[in-house]
mmCIF file of C-alpha atoms in Angstrom:
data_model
loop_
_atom_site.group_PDB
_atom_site.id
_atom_site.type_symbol
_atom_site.label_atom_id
_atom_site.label_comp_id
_atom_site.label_asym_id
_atom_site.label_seq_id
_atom_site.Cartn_x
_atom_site.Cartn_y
_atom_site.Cartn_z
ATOM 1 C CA UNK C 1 109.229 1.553 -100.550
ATOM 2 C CA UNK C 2 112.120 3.736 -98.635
ATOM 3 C CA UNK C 3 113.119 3.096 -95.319
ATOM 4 C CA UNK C 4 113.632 5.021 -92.214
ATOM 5 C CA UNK C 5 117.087 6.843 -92.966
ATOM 6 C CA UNK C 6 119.599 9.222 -90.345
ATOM 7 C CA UNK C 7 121.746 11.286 -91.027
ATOM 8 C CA UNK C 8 124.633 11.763 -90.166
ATOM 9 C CA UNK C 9 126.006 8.090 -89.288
ATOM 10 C CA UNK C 10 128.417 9.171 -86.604
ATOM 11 C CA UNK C 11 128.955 12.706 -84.821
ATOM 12 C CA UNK C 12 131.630 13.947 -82.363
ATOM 13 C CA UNK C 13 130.934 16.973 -80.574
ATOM 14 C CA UNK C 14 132.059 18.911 -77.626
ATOM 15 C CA UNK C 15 130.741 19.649 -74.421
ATOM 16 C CA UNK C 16 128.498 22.752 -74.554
ATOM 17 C CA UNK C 17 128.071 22.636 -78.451
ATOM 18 C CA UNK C 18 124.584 21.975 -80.253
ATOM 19 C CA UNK C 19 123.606 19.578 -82.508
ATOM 20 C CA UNK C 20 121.511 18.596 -84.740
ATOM 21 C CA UNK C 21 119.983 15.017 -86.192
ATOM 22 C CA UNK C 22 118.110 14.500 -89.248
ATOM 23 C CA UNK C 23 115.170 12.005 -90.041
ATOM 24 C CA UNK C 24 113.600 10.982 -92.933
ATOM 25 C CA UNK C 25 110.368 9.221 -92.843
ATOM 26 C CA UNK C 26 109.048 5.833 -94.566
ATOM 27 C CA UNK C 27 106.636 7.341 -97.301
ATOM 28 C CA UNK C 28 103.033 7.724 -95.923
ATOM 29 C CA UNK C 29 103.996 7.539 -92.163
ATOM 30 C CA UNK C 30 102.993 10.868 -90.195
ATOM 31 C CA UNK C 31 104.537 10.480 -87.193
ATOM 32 C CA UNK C 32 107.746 10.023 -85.713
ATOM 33 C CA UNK C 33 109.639 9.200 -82.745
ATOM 34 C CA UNK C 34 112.591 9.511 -81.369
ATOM 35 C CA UNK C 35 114.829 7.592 -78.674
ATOM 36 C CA UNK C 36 118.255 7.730 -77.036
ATOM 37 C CA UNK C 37 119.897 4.498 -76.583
ATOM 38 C CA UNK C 38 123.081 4.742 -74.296
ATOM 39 C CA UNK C 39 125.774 1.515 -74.658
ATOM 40 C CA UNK C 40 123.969 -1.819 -73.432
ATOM 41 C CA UNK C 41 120.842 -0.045 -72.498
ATOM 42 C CA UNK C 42 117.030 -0.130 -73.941
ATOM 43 C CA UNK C 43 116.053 3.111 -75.673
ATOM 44 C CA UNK C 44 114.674 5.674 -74.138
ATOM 45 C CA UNK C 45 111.341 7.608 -75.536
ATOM 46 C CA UNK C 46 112.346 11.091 -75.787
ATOM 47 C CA UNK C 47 109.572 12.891 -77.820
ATOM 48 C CA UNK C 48 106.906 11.983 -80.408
ATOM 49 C CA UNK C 49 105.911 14.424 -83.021
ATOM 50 C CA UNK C 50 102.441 13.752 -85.295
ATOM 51 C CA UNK C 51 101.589 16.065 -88.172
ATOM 52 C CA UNK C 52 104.317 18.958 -87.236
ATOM 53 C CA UNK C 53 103.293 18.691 -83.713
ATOM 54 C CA UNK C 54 104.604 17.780 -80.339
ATOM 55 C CA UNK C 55 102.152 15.067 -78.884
ATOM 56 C CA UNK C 56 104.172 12.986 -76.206
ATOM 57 C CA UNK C 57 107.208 13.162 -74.337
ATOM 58 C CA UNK C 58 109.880 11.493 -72.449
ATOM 59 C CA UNK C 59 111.573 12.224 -69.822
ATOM 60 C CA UNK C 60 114.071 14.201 -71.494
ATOM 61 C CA UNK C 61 114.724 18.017 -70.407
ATOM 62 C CA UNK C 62 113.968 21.372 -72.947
ATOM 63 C CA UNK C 63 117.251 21.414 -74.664
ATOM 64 C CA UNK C 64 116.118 18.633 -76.509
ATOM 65 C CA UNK C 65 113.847 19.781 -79.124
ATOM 66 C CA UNK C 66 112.723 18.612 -82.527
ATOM 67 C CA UNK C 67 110.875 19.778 -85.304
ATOM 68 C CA UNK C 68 108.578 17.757 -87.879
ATOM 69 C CA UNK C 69 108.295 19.035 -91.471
ATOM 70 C CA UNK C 70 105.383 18.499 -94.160
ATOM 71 C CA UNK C 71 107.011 16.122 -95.521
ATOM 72 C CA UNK C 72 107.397 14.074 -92.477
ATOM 73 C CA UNK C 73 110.695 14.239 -92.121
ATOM 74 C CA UNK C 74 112.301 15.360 -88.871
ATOM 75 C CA UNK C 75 114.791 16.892 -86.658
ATOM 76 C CA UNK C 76 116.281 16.522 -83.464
ATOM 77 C CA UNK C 77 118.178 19.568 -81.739
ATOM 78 C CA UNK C 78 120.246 19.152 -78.846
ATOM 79 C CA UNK C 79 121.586 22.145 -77.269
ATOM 80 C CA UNK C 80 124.564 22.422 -74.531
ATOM 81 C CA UNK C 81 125.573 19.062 -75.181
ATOM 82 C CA UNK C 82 126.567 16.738 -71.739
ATOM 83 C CA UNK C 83 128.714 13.810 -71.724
ATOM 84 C CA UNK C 84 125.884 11.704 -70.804
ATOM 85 C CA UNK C 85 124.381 12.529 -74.149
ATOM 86 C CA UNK C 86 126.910 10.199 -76.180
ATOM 87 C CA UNK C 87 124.292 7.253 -77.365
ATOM 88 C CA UNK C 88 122.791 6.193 -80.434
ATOM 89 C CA UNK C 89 120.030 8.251 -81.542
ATOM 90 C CA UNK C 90 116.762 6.070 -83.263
ATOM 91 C CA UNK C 91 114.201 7.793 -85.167
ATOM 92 C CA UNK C 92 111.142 5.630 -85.506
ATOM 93 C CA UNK C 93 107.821 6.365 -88.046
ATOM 94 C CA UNK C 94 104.368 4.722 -87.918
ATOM 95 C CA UNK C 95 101.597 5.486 -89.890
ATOM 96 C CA UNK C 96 99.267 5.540 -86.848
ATOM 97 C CA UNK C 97 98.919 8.395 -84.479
ATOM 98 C CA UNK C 98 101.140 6.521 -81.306
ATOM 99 C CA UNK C 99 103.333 4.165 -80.067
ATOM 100 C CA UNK C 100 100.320 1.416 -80.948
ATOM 101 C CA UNK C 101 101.834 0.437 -83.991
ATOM 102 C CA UNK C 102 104.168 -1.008 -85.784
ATOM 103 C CA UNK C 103 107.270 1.631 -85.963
ATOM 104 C CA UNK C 104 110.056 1.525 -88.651
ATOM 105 C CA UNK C 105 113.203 2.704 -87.142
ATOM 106 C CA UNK C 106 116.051 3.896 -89.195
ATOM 107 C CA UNK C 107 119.687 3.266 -88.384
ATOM 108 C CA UNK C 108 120.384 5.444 -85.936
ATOM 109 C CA UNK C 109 123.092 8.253 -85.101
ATOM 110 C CA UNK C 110 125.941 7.402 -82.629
ATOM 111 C CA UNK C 111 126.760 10.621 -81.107
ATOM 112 C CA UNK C 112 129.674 10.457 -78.623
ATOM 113 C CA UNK C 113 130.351 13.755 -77.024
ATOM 114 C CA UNK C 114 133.419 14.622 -75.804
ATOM 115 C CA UNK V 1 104.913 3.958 -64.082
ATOM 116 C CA UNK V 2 105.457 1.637 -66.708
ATOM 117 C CA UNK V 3 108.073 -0.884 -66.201
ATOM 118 C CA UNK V 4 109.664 -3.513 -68.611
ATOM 119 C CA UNK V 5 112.305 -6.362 -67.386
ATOM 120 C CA UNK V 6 114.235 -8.477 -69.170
ATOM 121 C CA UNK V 7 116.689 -10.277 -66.313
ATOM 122 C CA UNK V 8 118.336 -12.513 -68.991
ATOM 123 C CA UNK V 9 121.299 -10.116 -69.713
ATOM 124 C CA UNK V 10 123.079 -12.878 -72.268
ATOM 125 C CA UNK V 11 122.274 -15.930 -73.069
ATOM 126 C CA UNK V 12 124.740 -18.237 -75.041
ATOM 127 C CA UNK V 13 123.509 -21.651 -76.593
ATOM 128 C CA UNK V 14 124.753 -23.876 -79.999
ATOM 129 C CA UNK V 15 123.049 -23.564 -82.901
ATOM 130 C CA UNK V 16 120.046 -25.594 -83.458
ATOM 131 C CA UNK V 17 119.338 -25.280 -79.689
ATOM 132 C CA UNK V 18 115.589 -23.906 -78.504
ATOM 133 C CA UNK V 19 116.117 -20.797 -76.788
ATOM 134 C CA UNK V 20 113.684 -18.669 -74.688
ATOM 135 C CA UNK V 21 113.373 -15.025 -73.961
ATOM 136 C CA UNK V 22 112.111 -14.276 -70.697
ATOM 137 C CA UNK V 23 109.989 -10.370 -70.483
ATOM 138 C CA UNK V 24 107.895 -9.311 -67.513
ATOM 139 C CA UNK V 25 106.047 -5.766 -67.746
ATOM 140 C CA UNK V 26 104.234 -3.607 -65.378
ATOM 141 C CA UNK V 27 101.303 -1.448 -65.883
ATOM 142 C CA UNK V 28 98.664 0.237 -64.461
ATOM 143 C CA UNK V 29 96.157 0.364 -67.780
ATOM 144 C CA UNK V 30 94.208 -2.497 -69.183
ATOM 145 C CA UNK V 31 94.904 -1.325 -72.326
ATOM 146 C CA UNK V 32 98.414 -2.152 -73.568
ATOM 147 C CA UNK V 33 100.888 -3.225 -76.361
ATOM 148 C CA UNK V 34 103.677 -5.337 -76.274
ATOM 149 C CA UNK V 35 106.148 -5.512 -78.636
ATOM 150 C CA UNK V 36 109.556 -7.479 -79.330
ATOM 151 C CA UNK V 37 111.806 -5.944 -81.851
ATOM 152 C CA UNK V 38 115.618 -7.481 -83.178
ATOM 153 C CA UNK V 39 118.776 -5.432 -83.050
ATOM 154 C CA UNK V 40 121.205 -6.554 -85.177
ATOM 155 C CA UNK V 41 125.031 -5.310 -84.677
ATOM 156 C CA UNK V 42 123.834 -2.770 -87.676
ATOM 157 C CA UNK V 43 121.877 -0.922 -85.254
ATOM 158 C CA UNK V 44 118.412 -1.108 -86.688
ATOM 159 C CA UNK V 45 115.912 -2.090 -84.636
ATOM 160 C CA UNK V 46 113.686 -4.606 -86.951
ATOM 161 C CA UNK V 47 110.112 -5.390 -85.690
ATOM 162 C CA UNK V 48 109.061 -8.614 -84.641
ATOM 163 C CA UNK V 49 105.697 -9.038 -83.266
ATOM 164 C CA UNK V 50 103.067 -6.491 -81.465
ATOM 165 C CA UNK V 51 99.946 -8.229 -79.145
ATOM 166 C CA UNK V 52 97.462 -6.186 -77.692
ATOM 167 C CA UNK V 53 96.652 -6.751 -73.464
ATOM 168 C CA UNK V 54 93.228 -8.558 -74.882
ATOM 169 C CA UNK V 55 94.495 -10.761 -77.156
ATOM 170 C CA UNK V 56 96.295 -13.720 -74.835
ATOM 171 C CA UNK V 57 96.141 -16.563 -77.755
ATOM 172 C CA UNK V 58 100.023 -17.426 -78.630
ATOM 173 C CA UNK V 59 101.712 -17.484 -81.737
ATOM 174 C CA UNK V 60 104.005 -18.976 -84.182
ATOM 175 C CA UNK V 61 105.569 -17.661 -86.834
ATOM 176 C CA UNK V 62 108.085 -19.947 -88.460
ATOM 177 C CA UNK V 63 111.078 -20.534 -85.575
ATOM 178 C CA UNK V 64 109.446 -18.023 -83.569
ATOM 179 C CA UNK V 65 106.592 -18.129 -81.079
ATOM 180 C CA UNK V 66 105.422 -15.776 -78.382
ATOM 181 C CA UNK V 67 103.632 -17.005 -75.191
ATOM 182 C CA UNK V 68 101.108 -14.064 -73.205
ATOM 183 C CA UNK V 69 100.325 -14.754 -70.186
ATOM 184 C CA UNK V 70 98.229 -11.686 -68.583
ATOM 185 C CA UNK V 71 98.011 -13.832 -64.690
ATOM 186 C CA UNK V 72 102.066 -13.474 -64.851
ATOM 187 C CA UNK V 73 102.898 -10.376 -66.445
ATOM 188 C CA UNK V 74 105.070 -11.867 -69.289
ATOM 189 C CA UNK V 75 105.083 -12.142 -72.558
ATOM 190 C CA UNK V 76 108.100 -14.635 -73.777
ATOM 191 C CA UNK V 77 109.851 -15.410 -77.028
ATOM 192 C CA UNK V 78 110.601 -18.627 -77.919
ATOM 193 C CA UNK V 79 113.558 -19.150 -80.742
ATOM 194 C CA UNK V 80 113.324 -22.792 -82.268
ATOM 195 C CA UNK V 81 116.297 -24.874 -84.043
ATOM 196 C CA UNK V 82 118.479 -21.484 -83.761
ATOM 197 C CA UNK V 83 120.653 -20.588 -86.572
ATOM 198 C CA UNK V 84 123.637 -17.905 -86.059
ATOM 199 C CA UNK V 85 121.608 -15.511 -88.019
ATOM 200 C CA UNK V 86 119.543 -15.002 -84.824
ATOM 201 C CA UNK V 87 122.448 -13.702 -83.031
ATOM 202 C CA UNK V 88 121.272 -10.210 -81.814
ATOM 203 C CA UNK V 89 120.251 -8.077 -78.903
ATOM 204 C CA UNK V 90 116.493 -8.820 -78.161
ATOM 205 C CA UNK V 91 114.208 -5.772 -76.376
ATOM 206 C CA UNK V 92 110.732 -6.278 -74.860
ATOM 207 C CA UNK V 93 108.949 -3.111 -75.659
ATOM 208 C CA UNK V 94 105.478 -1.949 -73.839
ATOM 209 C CA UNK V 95 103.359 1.066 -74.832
ATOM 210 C CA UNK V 96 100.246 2.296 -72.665
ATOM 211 C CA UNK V 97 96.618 2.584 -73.283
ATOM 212 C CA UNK V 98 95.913 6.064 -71.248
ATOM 213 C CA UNK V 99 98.699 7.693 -73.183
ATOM 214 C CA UNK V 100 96.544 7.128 -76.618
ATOM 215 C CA UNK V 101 99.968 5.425 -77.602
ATOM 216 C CA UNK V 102 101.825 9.433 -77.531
ATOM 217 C CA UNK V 103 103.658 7.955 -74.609
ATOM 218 C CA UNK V 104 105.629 6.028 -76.867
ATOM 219 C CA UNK V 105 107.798 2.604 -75.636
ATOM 220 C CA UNK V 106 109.028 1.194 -72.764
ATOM 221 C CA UNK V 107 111.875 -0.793 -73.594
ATOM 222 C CA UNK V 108 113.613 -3.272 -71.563
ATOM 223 C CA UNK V 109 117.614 -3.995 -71.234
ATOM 224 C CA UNK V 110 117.263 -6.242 -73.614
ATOM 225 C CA UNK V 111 118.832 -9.867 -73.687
ATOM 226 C CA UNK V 112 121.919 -10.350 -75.712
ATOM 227 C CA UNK V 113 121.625 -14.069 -77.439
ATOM 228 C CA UNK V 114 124.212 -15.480 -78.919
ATOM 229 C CA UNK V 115 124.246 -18.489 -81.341
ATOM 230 C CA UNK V 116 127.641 -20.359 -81.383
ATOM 231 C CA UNK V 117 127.953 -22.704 -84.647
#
């Protein structure tokens, strides 16, 4: 059985450039999550996606978006990138519909803009 | 609003020392999870333990046991005999009924324990 796997491991960006994440699912688990964890904080819920669709959200503005693909794997966007962005990035799948379950997170994606 | 606190921001003891994890929650539903999940210096968040808000009975699993207690609002972590291989930053994680779980967690701080040999 595969884990929950990011890509990339590490990212540097600039200020006002876009990014992207990447997520790959455990096999069989249709939803995913994502959070932002900044240094020596808790993650943060930032947006849940279930079966290509957008079904809960944090409190995270628009130019954070995400995508979910039929295979389950998944993407987060973030465009016009702030210094308060740089954090690790966790994607999380479950097999259930919510945040009920067990979730798999992967590894995560330290961003650190600059 | 949900609300999640962990006040123990580190916690130091030596190995084969019990050590316990303190986590109080807030919520307005009578229909919750919580959750404690491991993160290792890797990063990866590894699941521990889930209990639903009507299920109060405690449990052990190996070194580990969890103690619910609904009348307090906590829902602690007990580490027995520690080895340095529990060394790790420790969240408290809550998730909400009325949200049909699309809400997704509530984390605490977390508490960073350390296990000196």
């Amino acid at each position: 059985e595969t884990g929950v796997t990011q890509s990339p491991t590490h990212l540097i960006k600039t200020r006002g450039q876009q990014v992207t994440l990447r997520c790959s699912s455990q096999s069989g688990h249709n939803t995913v999550s994502w959070y932002q964890q900044a240094l020596g904080q808790g993650p943060q819920f930032i947006f849940q996606y279930y079966r290509e669709e957008e079904n809960g959200r944090g409190n995270f503005p628009p130019r954070f978006s995400g995508l979910q693909f039929p295979n389950y794997s998944s993407e987060l966007n973030v465009n016009a990138l702030e210094l308060d962005d740089s954090a690790l990035y966790l994607c999380a799948s479950s097999q259930g519909q919510g945040a009920f379950d067990e979730q798999y997170f992967g590894p995560g994606t330290r961003l650190t803009v600059t | 609003a949900q609300k999640v606190t962990q006040a123990q921001t580190e916690i130091s003891v030596v190995e084969k020392e019990d050590v316990t994890l303190d986590c109080v929650y807030e919520t307005r539903d009578t229909t919750y999870y919580l959750f404690w999940y491991k993160q290792p210096p890797s990063g990866e968040l590894v699941f521990l333990i889930r209990r639903n808000s009507f299920d109060e009975q405690n449990e052990i699993s190996g070194r580990y046991s969890w103690n619910f207690q609904k009348s307090t609002s906590s829902f602690n972590f007990t580490i027995t005999a520690s080895q340095v291989v529990d060394s790790a930053v420790y969240f408290c994680a809550l998730s909400e009924g009325s949200g049909g779980g699309a809400d997704g967690l509530t984390f605490g701080k977390g508490t960073h324990l350390i296990i000196q040999p």
